[in-house]
Coordinates of C-alpha atoms in Angstrom, one line a residue:
X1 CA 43.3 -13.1 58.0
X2 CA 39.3 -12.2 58.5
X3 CA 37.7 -14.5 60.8
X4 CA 34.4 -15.9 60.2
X5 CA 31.5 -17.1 62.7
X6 CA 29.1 -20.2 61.7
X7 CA 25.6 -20.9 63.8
X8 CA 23.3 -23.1 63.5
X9 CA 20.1 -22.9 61.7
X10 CA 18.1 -25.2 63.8
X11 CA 14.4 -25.8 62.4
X12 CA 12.7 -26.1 65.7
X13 CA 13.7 -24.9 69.3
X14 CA 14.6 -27.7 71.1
X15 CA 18.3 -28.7 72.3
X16 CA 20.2 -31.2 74.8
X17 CA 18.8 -29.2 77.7
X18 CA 14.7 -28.5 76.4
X19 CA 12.8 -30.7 74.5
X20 CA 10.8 -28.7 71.4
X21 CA 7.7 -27.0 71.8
X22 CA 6.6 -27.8 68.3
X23 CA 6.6 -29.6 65.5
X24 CA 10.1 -30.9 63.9
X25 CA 10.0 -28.4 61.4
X26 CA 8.6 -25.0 62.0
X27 CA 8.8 -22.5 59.6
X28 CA 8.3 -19.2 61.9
X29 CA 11.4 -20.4 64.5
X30 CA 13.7 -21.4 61.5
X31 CA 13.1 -18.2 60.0
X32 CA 13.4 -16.0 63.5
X33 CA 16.6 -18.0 64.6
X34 CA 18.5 -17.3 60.9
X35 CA 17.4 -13.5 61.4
X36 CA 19.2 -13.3 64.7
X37 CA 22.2 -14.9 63.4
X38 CA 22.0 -12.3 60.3
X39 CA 21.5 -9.1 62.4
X40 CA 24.1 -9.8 65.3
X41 CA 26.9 -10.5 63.3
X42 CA 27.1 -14.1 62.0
X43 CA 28.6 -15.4 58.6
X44 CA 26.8 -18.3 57.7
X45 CA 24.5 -21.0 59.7
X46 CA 24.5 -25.0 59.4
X47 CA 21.5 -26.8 58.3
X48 CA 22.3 -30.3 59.6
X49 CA 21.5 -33.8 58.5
X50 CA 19.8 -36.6 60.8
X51 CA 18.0 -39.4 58.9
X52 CA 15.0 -38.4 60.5
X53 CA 15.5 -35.0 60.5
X54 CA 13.6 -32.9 57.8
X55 CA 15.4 -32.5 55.0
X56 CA 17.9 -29.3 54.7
X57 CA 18.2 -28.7 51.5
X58 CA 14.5 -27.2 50.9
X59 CA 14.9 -25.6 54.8
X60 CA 17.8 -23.8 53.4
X61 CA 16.2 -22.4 50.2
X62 CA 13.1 -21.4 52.5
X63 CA 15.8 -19.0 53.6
X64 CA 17.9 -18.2 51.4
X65 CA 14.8 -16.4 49.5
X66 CA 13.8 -14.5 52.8
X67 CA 17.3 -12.9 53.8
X68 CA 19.4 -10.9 52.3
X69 CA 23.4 -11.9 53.8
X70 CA 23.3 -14.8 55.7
X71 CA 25.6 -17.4 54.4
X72 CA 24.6 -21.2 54.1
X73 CA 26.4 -24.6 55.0
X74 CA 24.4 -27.1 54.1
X75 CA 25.1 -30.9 55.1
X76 CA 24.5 -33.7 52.8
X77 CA 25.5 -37.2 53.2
X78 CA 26.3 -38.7 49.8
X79 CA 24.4 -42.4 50.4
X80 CA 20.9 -40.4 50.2
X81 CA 21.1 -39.5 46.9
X82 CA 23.0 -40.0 43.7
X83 CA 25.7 -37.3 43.0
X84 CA 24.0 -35.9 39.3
X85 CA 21.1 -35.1 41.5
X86 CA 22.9 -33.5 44.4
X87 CA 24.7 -31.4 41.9
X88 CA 21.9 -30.0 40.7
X89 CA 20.3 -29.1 43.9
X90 CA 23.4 -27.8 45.3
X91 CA 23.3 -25.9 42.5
X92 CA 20.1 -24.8 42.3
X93 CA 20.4 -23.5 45.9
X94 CA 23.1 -21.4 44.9
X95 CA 21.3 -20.0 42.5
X96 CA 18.4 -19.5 45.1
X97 CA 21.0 -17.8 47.5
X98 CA 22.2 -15.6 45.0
X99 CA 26.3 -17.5 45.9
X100 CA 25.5 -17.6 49.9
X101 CA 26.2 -21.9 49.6
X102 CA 29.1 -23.9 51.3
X103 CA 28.3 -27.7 51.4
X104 CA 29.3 -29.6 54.3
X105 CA 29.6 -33.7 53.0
X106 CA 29.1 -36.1 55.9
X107 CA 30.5 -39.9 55.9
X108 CA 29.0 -40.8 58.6
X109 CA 30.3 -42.1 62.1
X110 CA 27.3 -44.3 63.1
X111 CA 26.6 -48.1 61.3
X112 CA 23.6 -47.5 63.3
X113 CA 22.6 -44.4 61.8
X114 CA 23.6 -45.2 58.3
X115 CA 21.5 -48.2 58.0
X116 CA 18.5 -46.1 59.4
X117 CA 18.7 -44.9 55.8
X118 CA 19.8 -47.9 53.8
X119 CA 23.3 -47.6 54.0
X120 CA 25.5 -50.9 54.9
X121 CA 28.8 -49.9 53.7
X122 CA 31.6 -50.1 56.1
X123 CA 33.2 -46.7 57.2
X124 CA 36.3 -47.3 55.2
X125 CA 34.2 -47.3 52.3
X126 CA 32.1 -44.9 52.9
X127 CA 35.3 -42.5 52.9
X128 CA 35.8 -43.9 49.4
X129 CA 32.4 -43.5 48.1
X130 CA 32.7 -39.5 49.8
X131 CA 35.7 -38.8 48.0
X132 CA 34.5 -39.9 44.9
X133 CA 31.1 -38.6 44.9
X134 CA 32.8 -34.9 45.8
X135 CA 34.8 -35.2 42.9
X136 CA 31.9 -36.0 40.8
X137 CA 29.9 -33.0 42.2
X138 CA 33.0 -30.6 41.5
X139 CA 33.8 -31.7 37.9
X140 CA 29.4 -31.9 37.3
X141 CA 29.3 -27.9 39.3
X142 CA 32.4 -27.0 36.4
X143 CA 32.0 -28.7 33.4
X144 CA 30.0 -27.4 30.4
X145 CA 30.2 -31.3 28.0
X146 CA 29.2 -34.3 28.6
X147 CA 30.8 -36.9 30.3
X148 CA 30.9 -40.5 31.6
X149 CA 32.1 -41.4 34.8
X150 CA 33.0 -45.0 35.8
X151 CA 33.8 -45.5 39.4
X152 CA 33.9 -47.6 42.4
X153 CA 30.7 -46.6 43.7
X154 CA 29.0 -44.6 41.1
X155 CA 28.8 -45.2 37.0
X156 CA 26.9 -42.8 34.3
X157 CA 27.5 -41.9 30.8
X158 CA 26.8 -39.2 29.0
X159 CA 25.7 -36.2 31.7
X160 CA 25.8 -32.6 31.8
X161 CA 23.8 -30.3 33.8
X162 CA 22.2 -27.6 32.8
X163 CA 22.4 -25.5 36.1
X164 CA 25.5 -24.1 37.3
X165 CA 26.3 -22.4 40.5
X166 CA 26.6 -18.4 40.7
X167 CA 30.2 -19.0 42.8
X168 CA 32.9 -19.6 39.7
X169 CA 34.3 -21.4 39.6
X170 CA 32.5 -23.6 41.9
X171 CA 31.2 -23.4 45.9
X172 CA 33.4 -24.5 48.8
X173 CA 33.3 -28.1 50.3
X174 CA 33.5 -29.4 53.2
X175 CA 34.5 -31.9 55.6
X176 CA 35.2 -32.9 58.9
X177 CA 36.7 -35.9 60.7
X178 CA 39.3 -37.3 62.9
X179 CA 40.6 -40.5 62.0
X180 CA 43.1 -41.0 59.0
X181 CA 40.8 -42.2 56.3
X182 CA 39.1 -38.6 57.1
X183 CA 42.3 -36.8 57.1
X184 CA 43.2 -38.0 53.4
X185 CA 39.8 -37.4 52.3
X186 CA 38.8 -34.2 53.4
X187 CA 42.9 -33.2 52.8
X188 CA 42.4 -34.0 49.2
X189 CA 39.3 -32.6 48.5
X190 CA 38.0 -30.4 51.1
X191 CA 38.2 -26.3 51.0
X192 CA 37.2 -26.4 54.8
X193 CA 38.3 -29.0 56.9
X194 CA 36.1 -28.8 60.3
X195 CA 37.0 -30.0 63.5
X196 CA 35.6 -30.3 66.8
X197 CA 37.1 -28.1 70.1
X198 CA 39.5 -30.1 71.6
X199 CA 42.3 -28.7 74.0
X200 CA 44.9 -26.4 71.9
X201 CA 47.6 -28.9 71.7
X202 CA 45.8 -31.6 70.1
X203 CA 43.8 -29.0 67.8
X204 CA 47.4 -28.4 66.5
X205 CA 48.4 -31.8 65.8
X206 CA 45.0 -32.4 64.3
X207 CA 45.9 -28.8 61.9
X208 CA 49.1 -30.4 61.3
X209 CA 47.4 -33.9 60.3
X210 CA 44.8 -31.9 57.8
X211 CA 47.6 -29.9 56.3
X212 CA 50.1 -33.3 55.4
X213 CA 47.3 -35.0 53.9
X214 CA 46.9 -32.4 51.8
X215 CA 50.4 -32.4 50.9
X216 CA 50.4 -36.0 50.4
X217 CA 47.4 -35.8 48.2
X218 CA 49.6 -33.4 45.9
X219 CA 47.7 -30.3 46.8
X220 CA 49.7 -26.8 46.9
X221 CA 47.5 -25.5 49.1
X222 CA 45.4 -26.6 52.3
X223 CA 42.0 -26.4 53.5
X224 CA 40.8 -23.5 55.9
X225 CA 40.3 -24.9 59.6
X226 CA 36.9 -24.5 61.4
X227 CA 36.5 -25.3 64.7
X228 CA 33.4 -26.0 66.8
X229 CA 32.5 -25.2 70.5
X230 CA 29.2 -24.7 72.4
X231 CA 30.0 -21.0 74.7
X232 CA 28.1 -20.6 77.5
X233 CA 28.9 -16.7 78.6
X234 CA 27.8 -14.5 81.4
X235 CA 28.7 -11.3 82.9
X236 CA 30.5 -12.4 85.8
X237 CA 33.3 -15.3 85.9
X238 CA 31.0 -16.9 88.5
X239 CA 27.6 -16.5 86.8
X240 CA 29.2 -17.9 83.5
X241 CA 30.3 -21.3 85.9
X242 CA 26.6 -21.6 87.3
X243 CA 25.2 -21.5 84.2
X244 CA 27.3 -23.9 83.1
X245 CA 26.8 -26.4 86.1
X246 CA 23.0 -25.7 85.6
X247 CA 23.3 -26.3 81.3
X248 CA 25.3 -30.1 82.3
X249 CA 22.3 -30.7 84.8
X250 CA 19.6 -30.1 82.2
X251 CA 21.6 -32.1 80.0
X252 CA 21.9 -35.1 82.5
X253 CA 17.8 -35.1 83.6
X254 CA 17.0 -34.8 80.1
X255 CA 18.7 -37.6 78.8
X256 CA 17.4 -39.3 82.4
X257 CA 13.9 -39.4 81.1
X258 CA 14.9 -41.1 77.9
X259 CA 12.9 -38.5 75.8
X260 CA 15.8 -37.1 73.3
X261 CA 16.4 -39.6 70.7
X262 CA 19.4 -42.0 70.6
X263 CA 21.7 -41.6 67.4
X264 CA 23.4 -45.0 69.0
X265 CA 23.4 -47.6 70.8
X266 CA 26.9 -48.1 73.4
X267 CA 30.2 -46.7 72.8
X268 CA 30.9 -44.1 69.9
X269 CA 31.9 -45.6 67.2
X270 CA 33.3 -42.5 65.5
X271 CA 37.2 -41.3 66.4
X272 CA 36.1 -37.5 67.2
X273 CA 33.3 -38.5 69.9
X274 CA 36.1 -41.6 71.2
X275 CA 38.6 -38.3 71.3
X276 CA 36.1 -36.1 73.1
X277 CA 35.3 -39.1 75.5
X278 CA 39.0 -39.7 76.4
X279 CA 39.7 -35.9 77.1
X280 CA 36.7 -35.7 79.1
X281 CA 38.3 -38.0 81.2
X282 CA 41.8 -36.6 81.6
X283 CA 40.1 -33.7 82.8
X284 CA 37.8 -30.8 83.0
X285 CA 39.3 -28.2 82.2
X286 CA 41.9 -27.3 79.6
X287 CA 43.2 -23.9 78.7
X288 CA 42.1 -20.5 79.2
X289 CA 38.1 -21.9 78.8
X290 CA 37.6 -25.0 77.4
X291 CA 35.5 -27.4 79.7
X292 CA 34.4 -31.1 79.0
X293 CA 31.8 -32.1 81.3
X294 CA 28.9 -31.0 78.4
X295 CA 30.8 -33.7 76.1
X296 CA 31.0 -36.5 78.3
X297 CA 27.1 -35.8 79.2
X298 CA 26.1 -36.4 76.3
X299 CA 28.5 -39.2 75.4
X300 CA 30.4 -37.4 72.9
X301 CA 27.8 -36.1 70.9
X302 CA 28.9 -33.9 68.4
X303 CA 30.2 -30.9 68.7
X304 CA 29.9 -30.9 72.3
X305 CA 32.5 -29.2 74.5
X306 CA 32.0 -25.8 76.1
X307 CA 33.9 -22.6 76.1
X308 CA 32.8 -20.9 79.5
X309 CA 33.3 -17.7 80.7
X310 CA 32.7 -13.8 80.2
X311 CA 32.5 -12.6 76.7
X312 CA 35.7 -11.3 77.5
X313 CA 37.3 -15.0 78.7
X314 CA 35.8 -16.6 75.4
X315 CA 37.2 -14.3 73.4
X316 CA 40.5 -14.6 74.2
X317 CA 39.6 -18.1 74.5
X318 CA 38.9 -18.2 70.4
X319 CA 41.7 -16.3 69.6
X320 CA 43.8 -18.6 71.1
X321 CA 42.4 -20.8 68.0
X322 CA 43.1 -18.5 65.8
X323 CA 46.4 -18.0 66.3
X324 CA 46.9 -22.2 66.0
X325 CA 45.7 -21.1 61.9
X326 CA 41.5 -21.3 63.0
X327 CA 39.5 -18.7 60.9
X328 CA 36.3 -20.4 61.2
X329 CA 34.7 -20.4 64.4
X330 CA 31.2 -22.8 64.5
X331 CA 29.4 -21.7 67.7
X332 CA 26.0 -23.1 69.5
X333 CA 24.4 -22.8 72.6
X334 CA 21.8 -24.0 74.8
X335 CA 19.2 -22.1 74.6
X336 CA 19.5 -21.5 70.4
X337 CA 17.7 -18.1 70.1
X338 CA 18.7 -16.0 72.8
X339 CA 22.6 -17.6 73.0
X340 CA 22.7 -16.7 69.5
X341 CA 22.1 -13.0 70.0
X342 CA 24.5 -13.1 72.9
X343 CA 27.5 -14.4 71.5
X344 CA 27.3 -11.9 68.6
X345 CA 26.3 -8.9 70.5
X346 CA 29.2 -9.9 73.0
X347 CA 31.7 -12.7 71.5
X348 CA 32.0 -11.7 68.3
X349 CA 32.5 -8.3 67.9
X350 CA 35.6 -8.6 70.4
X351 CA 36.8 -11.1 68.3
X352 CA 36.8 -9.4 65.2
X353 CA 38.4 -6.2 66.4
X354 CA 41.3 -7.9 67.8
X355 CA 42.0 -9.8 64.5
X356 CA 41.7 -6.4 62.5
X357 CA 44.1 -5.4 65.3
X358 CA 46.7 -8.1 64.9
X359 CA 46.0 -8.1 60.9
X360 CA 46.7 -4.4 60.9
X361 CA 50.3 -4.6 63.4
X362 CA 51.2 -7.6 60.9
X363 CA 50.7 -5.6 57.7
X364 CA 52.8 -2.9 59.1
X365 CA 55.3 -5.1 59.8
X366 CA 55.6 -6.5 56.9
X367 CA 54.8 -2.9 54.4
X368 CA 58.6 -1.4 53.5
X369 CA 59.0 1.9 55.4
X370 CA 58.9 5.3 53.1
X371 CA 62.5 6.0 52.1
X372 CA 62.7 10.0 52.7
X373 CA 63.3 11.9 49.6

């Protein structure tokens, strides 16, 4: 199967390790970081959501009209806005994009965060109100008559839209989590299911969780899996290590100085940062590449555990994923620009050859030999 490779489409320049040089959105760096994603190689970049944060959904259509390829996941967390409104701009975009639009729905991990915005709705029901409201986007992005809707958290009568996305017969969602609430949710409705990197062996059981809740959900088939790591590469085995004990102690003195902004307040609250915590503690290092000091420096932000090595190491490193059933691969470092053009000038194009490798050797297996006449 293809593999595909998401960035991140960052609207300023600052990260864990550099504060930004300018202001929270700027319009010249959005624009140059989304054309080094497109012209080394990338799929499709993430605009994120922070409550904050300026708001994604015009930041993606900025450039969707300004490049040509580049795919687009955009992030929306349903308590911002009703779901006959997010419908329509979802579909808009697509229409903006020309079919370029994945959206990514958030549930949200942080009371702390959620209330920052108005929400106050416990995290089991906020997996309620997500799975509704995606149901309600998919049935406004597909249907051509009115209809009412009476729910538990949302009740309309007599809607119909009349924009409809360019992807038929809908775009893909999705989700992420790792609890069971988000398993059945994001089993039932998602088309992507997203994780964070963890160590293979529990990136398998988590696959395995994804895939029964689909099948409990009645679903014949089951989301794609993306997983998410931050590489830090370099020529040499030993240069990749230093920068990676340099990238932890920028991470450290920058959140020293109290100038990056707190999401939180104490202990994660969310099961994918608790898990990142408690394998950051087990140990360092896991696997061929996979290296957990970056997640417990940051407490378990995010996606937040490295992959370190040579282009080469990483990889082998991803396709070590991929063989687990990953054909998603979200990717992010440090320094967002110049990482960027790195891991697809060096990353990605071994990766891809080795899957058209493996896809060709399985097709041949698999394609009946010619019977001599």
């Amino acid at each position: 199967m293809p593999v595909e490779f998401l960035g991140i489409a960052a609207t300023h320049d600052g990260s864990e390790t550099t504060p930004r040089s300018g202001a929270a959105f700027d319009k010249e760096y959005t624009l140059r970081l989304a054309r080094a994603h497109e012209d080394h190689g990338w799929d499709r970049v993430l605009f994120a959501y922070g409550s904050g944060s300026p708001d994604p959904a015009p930041a993606a259509a900025f450039l969707a009209s300004r490049l040509e390829r580049l795919q687009i996941l955009l992030a929306h967390r349903p308590n911002v806005s009703y779901p006959t409104f997010a419908a329509k701009t979802f579909a808009t975009l697509d229409r903006i994009s020309d079919g370029r639009l994945t959206v990514h729905f958030i549930t949200g991990g942080s009371d702390h965060e959620q209330r920052r915005e108005g929400d106050t709705l416990t995290k089991d029901e906020r997996y309620a109100r997500t799975r509704e409201y995606i149901g309600i986007v998919k049935k406004i992005w597909t249907t051509r008559e009115p209809f009412d809707h009476e729910g538990e958290h949302y009740r309309f009568h007599d809607f119909v839209s009349d924009v409809f996305p360019v992807q038929q017969p809908r775009p893909d969602v999705s989700f992420g989590g790792s609890s069971p609430a988000a398993y059945a949710a994001g089993g039932a409705e998602a088309d992507i299911y997203c994780l964070w990197g963890e160590p293979l062996a529990r990136t398998a059981e988590q696959i395995e969780a994804v895939k029964a809740a689909a099948r409990a959900a009645g679903r014949t088939d089951v989301p794609r899996i993306q997983v998410a790591f931050r590489p830090i590469i370099a020529p040499t085995e030993e240069l990749a290590w230093e920068k990676a004990h340099r990238t932890v102690g920028a991470i450290r003195e920058r959140a020293g100085t109290g100038l990056t902004r707190r999401h939180r307040t104490g202990a994660p609250e969310n099961t994918g940062s608790r898990r990142l915590l408690a394998i950051a503690e087990e140990g360092e290092r896991y696997d061929r590449a996979l290296w957990t000091p970056t997640a417990a420096a940051t407490g378990g932000a995010g996606n937040s555990n490295a992959l370190v090595g040579t282009p080469e190491t990483v990889a082998a490193a991803l396709l070590d994923y991929y063989d687990l059933g990953v054909d998603i691969i979200s990717a992010r470092g440090y320094d967002l620009l110049d990482d960027a053009i790195d891991f697809g000038r060096y990353v990605i194009p071994l990766v891809r050859e080795e899957v058209a490798r493996r896809d060709a050797e399985r097709a041949a297996r698999t394609t009946p030999a010619e019977v001599p006449a």
